[in-house]
Short mmCIF file of C-alpha atoms (C1' of nucleotides) in Angstrom, two decimals:
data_model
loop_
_atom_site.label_atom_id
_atom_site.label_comp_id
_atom_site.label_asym_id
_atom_site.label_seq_id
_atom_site.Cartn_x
_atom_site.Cartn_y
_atom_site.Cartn_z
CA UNK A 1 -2.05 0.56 -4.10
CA UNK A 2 -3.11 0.72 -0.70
CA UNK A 3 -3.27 2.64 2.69
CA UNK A 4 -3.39 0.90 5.69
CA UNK A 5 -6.26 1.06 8.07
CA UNK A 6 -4.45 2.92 10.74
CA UNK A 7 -5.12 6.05 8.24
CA UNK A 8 -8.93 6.17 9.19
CA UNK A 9 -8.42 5.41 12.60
CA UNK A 10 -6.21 7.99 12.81
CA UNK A 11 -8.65 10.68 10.86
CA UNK A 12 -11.35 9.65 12.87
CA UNK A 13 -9.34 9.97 16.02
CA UNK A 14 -8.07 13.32 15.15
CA UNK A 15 -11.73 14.38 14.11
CA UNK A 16 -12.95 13.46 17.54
CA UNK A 17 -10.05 15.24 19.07
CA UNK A 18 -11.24 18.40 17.16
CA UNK A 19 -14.34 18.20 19.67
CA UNK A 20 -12.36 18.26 22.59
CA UNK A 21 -12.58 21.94 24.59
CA UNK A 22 -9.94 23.81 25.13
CA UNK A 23 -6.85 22.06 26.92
CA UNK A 24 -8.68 19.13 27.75
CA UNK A 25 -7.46 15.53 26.38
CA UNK A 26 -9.35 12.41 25.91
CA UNK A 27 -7.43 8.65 26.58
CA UNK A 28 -6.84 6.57 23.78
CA UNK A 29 -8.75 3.89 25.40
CA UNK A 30 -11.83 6.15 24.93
CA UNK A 31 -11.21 6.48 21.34
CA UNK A 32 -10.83 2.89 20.76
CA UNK A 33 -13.77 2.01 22.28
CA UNK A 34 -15.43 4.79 20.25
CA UNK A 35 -15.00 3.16 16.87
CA UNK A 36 -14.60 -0.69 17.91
CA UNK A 37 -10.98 -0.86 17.26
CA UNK A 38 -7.74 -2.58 19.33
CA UNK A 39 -6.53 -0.31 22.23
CA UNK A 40 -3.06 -1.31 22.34
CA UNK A 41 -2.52 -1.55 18.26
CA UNK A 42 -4.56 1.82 17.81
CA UNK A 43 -1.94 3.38 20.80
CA UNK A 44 0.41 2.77 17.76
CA UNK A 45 -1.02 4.92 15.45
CA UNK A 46 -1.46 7.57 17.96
CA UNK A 47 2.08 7.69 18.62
CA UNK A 48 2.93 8.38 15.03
CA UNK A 49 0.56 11.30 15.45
CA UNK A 50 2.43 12.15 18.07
CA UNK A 51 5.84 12.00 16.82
CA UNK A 52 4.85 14.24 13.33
CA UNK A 53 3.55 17.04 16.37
CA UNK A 54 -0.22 16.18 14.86
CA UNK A 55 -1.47 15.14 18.64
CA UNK A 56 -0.35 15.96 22.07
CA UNK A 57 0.11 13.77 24.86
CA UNK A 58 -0.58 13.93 28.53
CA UNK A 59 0.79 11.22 31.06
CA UNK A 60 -0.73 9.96 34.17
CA UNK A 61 -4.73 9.36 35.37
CA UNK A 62 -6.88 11.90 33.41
CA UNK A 63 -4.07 11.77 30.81
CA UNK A 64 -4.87 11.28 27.38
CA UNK A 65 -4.53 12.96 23.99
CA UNK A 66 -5.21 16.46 22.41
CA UNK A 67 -4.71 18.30 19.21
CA UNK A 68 -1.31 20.02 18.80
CA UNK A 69 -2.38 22.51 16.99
CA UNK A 70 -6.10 24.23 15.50
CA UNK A 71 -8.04 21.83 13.54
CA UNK A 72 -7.75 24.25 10.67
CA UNK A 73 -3.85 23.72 10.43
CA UNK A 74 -4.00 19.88 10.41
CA UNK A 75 -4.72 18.84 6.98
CA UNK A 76 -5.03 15.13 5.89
CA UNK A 77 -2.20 15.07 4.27
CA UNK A 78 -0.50 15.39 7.31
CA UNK A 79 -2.19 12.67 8.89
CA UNK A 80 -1.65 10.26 6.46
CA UNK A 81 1.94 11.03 5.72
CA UNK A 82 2.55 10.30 9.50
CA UNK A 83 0.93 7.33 9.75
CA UNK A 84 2.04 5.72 6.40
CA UNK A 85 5.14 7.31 6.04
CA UNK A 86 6.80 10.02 3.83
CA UNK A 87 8.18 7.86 0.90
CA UNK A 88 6.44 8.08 -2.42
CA UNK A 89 4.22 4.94 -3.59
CA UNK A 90 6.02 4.18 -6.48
CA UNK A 91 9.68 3.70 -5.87
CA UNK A 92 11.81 3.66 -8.66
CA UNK A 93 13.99 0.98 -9.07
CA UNK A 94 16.36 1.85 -12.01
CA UNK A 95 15.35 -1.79 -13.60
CA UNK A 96 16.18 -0.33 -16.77
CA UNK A 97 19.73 -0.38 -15.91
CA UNK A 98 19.23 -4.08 -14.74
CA UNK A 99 19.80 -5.70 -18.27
CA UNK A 100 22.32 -7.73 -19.67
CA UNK A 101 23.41 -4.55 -21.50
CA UNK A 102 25.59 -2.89 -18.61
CA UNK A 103 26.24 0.90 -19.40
CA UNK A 104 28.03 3.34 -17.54
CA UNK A 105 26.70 5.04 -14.71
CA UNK A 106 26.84 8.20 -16.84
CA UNK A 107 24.26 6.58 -19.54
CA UNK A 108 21.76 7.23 -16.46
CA UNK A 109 21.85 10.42 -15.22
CA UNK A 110 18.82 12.02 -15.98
CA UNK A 111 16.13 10.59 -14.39
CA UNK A 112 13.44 8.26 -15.32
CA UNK A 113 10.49 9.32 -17.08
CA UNK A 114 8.45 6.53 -15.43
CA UNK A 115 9.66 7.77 -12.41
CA UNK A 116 8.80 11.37 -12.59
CA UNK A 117 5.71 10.84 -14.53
CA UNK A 118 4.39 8.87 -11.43
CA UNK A 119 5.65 11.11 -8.90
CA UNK A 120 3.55 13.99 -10.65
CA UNK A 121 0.55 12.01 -10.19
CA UNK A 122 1.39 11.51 -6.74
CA UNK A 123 1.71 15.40 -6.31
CA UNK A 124 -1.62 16.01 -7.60
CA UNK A 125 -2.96 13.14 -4.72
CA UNK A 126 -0.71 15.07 -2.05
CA UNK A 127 -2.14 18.36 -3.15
CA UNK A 128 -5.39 17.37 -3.09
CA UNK A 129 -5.41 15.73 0.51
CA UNK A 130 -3.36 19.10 1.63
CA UNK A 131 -6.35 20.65 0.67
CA UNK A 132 -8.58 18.55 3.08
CA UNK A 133 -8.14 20.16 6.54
CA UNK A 134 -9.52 18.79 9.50
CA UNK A 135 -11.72 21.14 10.57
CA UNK A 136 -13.79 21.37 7.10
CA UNK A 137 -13.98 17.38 7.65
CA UNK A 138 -15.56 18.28 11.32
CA UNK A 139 -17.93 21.36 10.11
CA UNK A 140 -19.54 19.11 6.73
CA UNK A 141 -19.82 16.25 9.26
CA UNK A 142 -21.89 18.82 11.63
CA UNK A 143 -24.04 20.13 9.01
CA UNK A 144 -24.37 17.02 6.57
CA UNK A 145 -24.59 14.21 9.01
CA UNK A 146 -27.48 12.58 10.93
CA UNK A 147 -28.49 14.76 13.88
CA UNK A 148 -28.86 11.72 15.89
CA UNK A 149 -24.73 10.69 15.13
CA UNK A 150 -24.04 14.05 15.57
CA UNK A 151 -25.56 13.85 18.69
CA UNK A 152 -24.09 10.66 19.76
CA UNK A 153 -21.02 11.99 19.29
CA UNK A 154 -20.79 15.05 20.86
CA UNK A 155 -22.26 13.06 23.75
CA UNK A 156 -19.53 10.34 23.64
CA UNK A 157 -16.58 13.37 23.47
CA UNK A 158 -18.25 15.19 26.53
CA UNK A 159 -18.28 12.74 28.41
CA UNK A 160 -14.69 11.42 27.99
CA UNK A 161 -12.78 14.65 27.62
CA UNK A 162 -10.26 15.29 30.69
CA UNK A 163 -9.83 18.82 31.42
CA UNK A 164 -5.86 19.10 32.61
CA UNK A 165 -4.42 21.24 35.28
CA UNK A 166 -4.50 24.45 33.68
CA UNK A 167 -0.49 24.54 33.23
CA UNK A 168 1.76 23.66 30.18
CA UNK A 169 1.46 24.98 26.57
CA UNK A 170 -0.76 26.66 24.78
CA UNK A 171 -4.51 27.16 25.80
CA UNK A 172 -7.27 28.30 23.68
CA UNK B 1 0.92 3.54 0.52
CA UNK B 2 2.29 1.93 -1.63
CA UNK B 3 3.03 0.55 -5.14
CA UNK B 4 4.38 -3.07 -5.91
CA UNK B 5 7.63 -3.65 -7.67
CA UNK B 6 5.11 -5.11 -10.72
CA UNK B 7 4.01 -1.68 -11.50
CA UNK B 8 7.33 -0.31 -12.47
CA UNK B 9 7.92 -3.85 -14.29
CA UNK B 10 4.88 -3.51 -16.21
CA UNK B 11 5.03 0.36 -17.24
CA UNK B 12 8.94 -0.85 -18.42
CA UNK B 13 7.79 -3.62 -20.30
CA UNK B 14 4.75 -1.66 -22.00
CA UNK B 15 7.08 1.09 -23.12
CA UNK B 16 9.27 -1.09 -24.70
CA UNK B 17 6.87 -3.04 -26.62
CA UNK B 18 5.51 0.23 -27.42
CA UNK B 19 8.70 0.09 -30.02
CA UNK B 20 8.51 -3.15 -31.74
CA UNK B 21 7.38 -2.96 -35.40
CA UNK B 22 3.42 -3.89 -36.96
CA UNK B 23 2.35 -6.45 -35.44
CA UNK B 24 5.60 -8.53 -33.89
CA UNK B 25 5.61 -9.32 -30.87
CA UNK B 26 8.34 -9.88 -28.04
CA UNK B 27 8.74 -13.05 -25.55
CA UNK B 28 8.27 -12.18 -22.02
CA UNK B 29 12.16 -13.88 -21.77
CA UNK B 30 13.14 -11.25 -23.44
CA UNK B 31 11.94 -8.90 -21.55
CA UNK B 32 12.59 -10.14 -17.92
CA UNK B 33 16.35 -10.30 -19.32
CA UNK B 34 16.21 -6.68 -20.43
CA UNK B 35 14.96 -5.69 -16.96
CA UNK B 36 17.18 -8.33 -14.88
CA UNK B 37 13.41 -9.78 -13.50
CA UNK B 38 12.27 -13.04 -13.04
CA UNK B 39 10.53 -14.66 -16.01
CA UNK B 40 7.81 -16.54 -14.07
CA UNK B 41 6.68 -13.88 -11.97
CA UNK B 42 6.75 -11.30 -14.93
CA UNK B 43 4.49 -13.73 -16.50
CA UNK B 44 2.08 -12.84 -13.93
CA UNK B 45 1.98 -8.75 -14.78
CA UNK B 46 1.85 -9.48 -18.36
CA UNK B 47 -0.91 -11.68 -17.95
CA UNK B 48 -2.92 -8.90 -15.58
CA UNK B 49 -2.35 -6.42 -19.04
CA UNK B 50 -3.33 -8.64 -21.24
CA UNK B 51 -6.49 -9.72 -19.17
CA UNK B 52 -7.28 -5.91 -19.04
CA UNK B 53 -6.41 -5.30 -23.06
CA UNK B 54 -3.53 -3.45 -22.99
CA UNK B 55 -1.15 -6.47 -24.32
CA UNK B 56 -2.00 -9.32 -27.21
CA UNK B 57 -0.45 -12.27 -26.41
CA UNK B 58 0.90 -14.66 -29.26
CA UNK B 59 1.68 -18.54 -28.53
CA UNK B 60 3.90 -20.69 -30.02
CA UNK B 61 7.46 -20.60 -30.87
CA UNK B 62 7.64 -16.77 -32.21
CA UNK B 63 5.17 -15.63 -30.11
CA UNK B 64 5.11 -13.19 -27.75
CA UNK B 65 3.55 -10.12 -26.44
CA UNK B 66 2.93 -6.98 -28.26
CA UNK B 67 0.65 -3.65 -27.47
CA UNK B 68 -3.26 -4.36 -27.99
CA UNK B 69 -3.39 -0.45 -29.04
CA UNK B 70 -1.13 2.23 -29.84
CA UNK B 71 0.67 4.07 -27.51
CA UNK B 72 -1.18 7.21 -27.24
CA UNK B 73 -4.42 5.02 -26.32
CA UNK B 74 -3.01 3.73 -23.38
CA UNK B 75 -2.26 5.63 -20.40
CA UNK B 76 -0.03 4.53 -17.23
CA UNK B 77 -3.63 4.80 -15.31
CA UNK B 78 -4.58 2.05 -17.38
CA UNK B 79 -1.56 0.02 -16.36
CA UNK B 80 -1.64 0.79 -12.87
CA UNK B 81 -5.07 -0.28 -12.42
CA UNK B 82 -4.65 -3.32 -14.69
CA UNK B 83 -1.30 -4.37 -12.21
CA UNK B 84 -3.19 -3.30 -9.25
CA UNK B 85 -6.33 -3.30 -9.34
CA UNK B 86 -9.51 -0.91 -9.21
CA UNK B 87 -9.95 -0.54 -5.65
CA UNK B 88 -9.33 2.25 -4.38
CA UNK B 89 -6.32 2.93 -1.80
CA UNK B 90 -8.31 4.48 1.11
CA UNK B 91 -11.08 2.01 2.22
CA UNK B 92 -13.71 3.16 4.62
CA UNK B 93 -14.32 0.43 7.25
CA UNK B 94 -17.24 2.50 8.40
CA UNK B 95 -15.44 2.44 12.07
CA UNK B 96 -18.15 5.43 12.61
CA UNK B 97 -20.63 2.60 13.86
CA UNK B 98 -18.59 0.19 15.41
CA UNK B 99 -18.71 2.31 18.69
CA UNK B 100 -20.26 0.82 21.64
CA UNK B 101 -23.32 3.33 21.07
CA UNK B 102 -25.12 1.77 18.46
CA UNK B 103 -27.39 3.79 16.03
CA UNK B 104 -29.58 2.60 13.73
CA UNK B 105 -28.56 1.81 9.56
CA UNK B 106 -30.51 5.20 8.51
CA UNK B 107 -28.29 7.43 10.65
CA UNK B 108 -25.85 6.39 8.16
CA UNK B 109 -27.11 6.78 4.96
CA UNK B 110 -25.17 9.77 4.39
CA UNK B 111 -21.71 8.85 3.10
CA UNK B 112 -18.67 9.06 5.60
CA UNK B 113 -16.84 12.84 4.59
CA UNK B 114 -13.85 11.13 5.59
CA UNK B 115 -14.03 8.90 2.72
CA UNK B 116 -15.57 11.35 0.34
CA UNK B 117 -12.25 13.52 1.24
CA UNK B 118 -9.76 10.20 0.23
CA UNK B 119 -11.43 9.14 -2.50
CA UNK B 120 -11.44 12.90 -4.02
CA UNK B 121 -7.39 12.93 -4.15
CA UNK B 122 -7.39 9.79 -4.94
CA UNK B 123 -9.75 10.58 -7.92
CA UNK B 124 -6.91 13.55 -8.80
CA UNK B 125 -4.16 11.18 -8.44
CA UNK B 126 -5.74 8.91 -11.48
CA UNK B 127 -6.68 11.86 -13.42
CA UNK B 128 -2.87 12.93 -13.39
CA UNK B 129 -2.32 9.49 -14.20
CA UNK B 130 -4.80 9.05 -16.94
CA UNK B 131 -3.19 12.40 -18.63
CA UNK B 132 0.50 10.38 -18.84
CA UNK B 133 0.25 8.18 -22.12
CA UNK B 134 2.40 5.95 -22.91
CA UNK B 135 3.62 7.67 -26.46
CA UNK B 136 4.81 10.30 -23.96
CA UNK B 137 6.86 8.32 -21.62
CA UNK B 138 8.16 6.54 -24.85
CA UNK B 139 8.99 10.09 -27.08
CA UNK B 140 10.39 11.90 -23.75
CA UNK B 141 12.75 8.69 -23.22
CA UNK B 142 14.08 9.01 -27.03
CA UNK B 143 14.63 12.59 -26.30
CA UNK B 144 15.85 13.03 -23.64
CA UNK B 145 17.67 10.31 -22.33
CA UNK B 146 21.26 9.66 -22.89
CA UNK B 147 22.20 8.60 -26.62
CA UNK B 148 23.82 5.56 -25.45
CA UNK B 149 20.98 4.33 -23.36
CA UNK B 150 18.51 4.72 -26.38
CA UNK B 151 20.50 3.14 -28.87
CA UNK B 152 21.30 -0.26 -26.49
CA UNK B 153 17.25 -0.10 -26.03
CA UNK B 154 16.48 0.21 -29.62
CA UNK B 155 19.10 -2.50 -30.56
CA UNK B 156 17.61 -4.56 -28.05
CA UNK B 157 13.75 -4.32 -29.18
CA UNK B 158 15.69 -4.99 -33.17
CA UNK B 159 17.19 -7.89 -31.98
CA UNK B 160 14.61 -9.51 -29.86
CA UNK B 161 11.05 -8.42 -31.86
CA UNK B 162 9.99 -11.05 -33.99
CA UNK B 163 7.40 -10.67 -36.70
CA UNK B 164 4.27 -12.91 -37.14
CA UNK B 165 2.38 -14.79 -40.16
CA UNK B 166 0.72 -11.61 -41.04
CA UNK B 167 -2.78 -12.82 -40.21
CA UNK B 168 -5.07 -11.66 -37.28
CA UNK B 169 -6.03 -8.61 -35.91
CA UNK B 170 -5.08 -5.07 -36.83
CA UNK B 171 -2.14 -3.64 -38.79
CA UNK B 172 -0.17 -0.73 -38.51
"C1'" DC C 1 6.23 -34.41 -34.37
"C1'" DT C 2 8.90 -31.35 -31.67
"C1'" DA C 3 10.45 -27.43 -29.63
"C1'" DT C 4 9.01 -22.94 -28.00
"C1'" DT C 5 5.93 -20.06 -25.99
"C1'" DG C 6 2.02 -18.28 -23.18
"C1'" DC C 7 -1.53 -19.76 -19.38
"C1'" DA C 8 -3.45 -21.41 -15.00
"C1'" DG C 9 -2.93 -23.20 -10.60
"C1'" DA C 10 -0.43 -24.90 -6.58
"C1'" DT C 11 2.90 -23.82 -3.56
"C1'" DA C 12 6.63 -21.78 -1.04
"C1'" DA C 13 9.52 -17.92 0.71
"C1'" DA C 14 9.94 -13.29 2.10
"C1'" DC C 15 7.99 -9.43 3.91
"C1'" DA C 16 4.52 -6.11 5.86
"C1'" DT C 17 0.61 -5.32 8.49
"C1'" DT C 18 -2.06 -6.04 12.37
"C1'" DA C 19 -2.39 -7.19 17.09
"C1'" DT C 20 -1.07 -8.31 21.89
"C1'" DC C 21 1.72 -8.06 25.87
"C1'" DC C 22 4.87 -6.41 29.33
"C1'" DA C 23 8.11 -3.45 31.87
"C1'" DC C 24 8.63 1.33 32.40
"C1'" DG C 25 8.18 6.45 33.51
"C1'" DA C 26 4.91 10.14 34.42
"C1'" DT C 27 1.39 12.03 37.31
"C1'" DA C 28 -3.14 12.99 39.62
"C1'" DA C 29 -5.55 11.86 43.51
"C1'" DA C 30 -6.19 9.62 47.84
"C1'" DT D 1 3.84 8.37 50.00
"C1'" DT D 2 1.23 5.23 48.01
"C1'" DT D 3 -1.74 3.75 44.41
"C1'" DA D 4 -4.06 3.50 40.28
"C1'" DT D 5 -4.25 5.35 35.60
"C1'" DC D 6 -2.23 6.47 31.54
"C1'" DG D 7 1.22 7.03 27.62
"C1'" DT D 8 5.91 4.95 25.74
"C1'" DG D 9 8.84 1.69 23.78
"C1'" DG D 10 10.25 -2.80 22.75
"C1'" DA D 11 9.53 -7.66 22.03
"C1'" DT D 12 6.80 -10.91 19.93
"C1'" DA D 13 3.24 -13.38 17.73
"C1'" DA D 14 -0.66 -13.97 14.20
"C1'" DT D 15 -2.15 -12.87 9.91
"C1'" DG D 16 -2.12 -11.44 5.20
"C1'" DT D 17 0.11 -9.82 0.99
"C1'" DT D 18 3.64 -9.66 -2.21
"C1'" DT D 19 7.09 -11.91 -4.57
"C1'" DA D 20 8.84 -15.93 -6.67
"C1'" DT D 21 9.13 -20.68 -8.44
"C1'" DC D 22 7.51 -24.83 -10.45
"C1'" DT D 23 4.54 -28.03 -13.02
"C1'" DG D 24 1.28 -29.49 -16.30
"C1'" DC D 25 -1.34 -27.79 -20.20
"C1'" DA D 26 -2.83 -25.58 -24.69
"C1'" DA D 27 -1.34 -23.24 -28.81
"C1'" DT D 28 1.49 -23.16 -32.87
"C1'" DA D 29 5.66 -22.40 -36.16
"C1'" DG D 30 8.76 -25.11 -38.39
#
DNA sequence: CTATTGCAGATAAACATTATCCACGATAAA
DNA sequence: TTTATCGTGGATAATGTTTATCTGCAATAG
């Protein structure tokens, strides 16, 4: 089992984007540059953020991206299920019917234990990162980290946020 | 995230050996026939449970592979890892420090929350995993799967099990 | 001795992930 | 209106992992 690393880019981009003020937006080049990664593969990720209405995204110079929504209603189950996708990890594939012994169809109709026994499990890990929202991420990094990353941080997100034209959505 | 195929393979396998009598054992043949795999690359999962002591392997004409304990002391967490491995499925790159702003090692000796979050529903995942043994999967199957299904599968294990020189290890 | 079986390693084929690039539309500022 | 910046989407390559096969070897029942 594995995630790819586009999930803690992604966290870590959305974390940063929690720091953001009001309407403002901060490019993805920024963020890439904040944690060492590849501009045009982490743009990727970002779109998939995008798409599942995690982020926001502003066109044109002083564009960039923003939360969609409060850092309290993003959990990171959200996250990872847009970047990695909404299927389960274990996919069932009916092997037990496979055999040289073909029964009917009907011999299979209620479904595998195997199957449901690891899609409990699964549950349980959903659950658990549904749990883990955003913003309790951002406040234990505040309070537990090293002042001088905190610091460093704050720093780096002041001075790349964009504040936008007023206008469009919602404001804060 | 996500499983591979061997997973499933394995957990199928394991059950069914879970219903061959004492201390015969099954070739892997007959299993990858039962479950329409391929032999040689079945090989390879049985091997992984046997290196991590959930199967005994038996060479020799008449040997085979049979359960290294019974059914209730093995759990489909201890499958899963065996197939898969330990590691965990969220791994923290530590991208927190490959910014261009570059702090010293101490700034970091507090571990990333990020990971602490992943790890902790990962950490529920195997505990919901650990609670699935695999008498369960094997009694739910005989009860509540289709009549038909069972008796082909019990036939099969009849036909195919094949019962050793006595010697060895433990008895039932 | 021989046939069957599991084991280890090399290797190939298929697939997924990671990464880069380019043409494009949007837009803020000059 | 022009220009430069930025996100979007698609094409494409580089890399790595999973899946699969094969071969030679050790074990062993008959």
């Amino acid at each position: 089992m594995k995630l790819g690393e586009g999930v803690e880019a992604a966290i870590h981009c959305a974390a940063m984007l929690a720091g953001v003020e009001g309407n403002s937006t901060m490019a993805a080049s920024a963020m890439a540059e904040a944690f060492g990664l590849s501009p045009s593969y982490l743009l990727k990720h970002l779109n998939m953020l995008t798409a599942a209405r995690i982020l926001e995204s502003v066109s044109g110079p002083a564009g960039g991206y923003r939360l969609a929504r409060s850092a309290e209603r993003i959990s990171l189950l959200d996250i990872v299920l847009a970047v990695e996708g909404r299927e389960p990890a274990f996919r069932c594939g009916e092997i037990r019917r496979n055999g040289p012994v073909r029964l009917d169809a009907s011999a299979y109709v209620k479904p595998c234990g195997i199957n449901a026994a690891m899609l409990k499990a699964e549950k349980a890990y959903r659950a658990a990162l549904a749990e883990a929202k955003l913003s309790d991420i951002v406040s234990e990094y505040v309070t537990d980290a090293d002042p001088r990353s905190v610091a460093a941080g704050c720093a780096f997100v002041a001075r790349h946020q964009r504040p936008q034209k007023s206008s469009s959505t919602k404001q804060a």
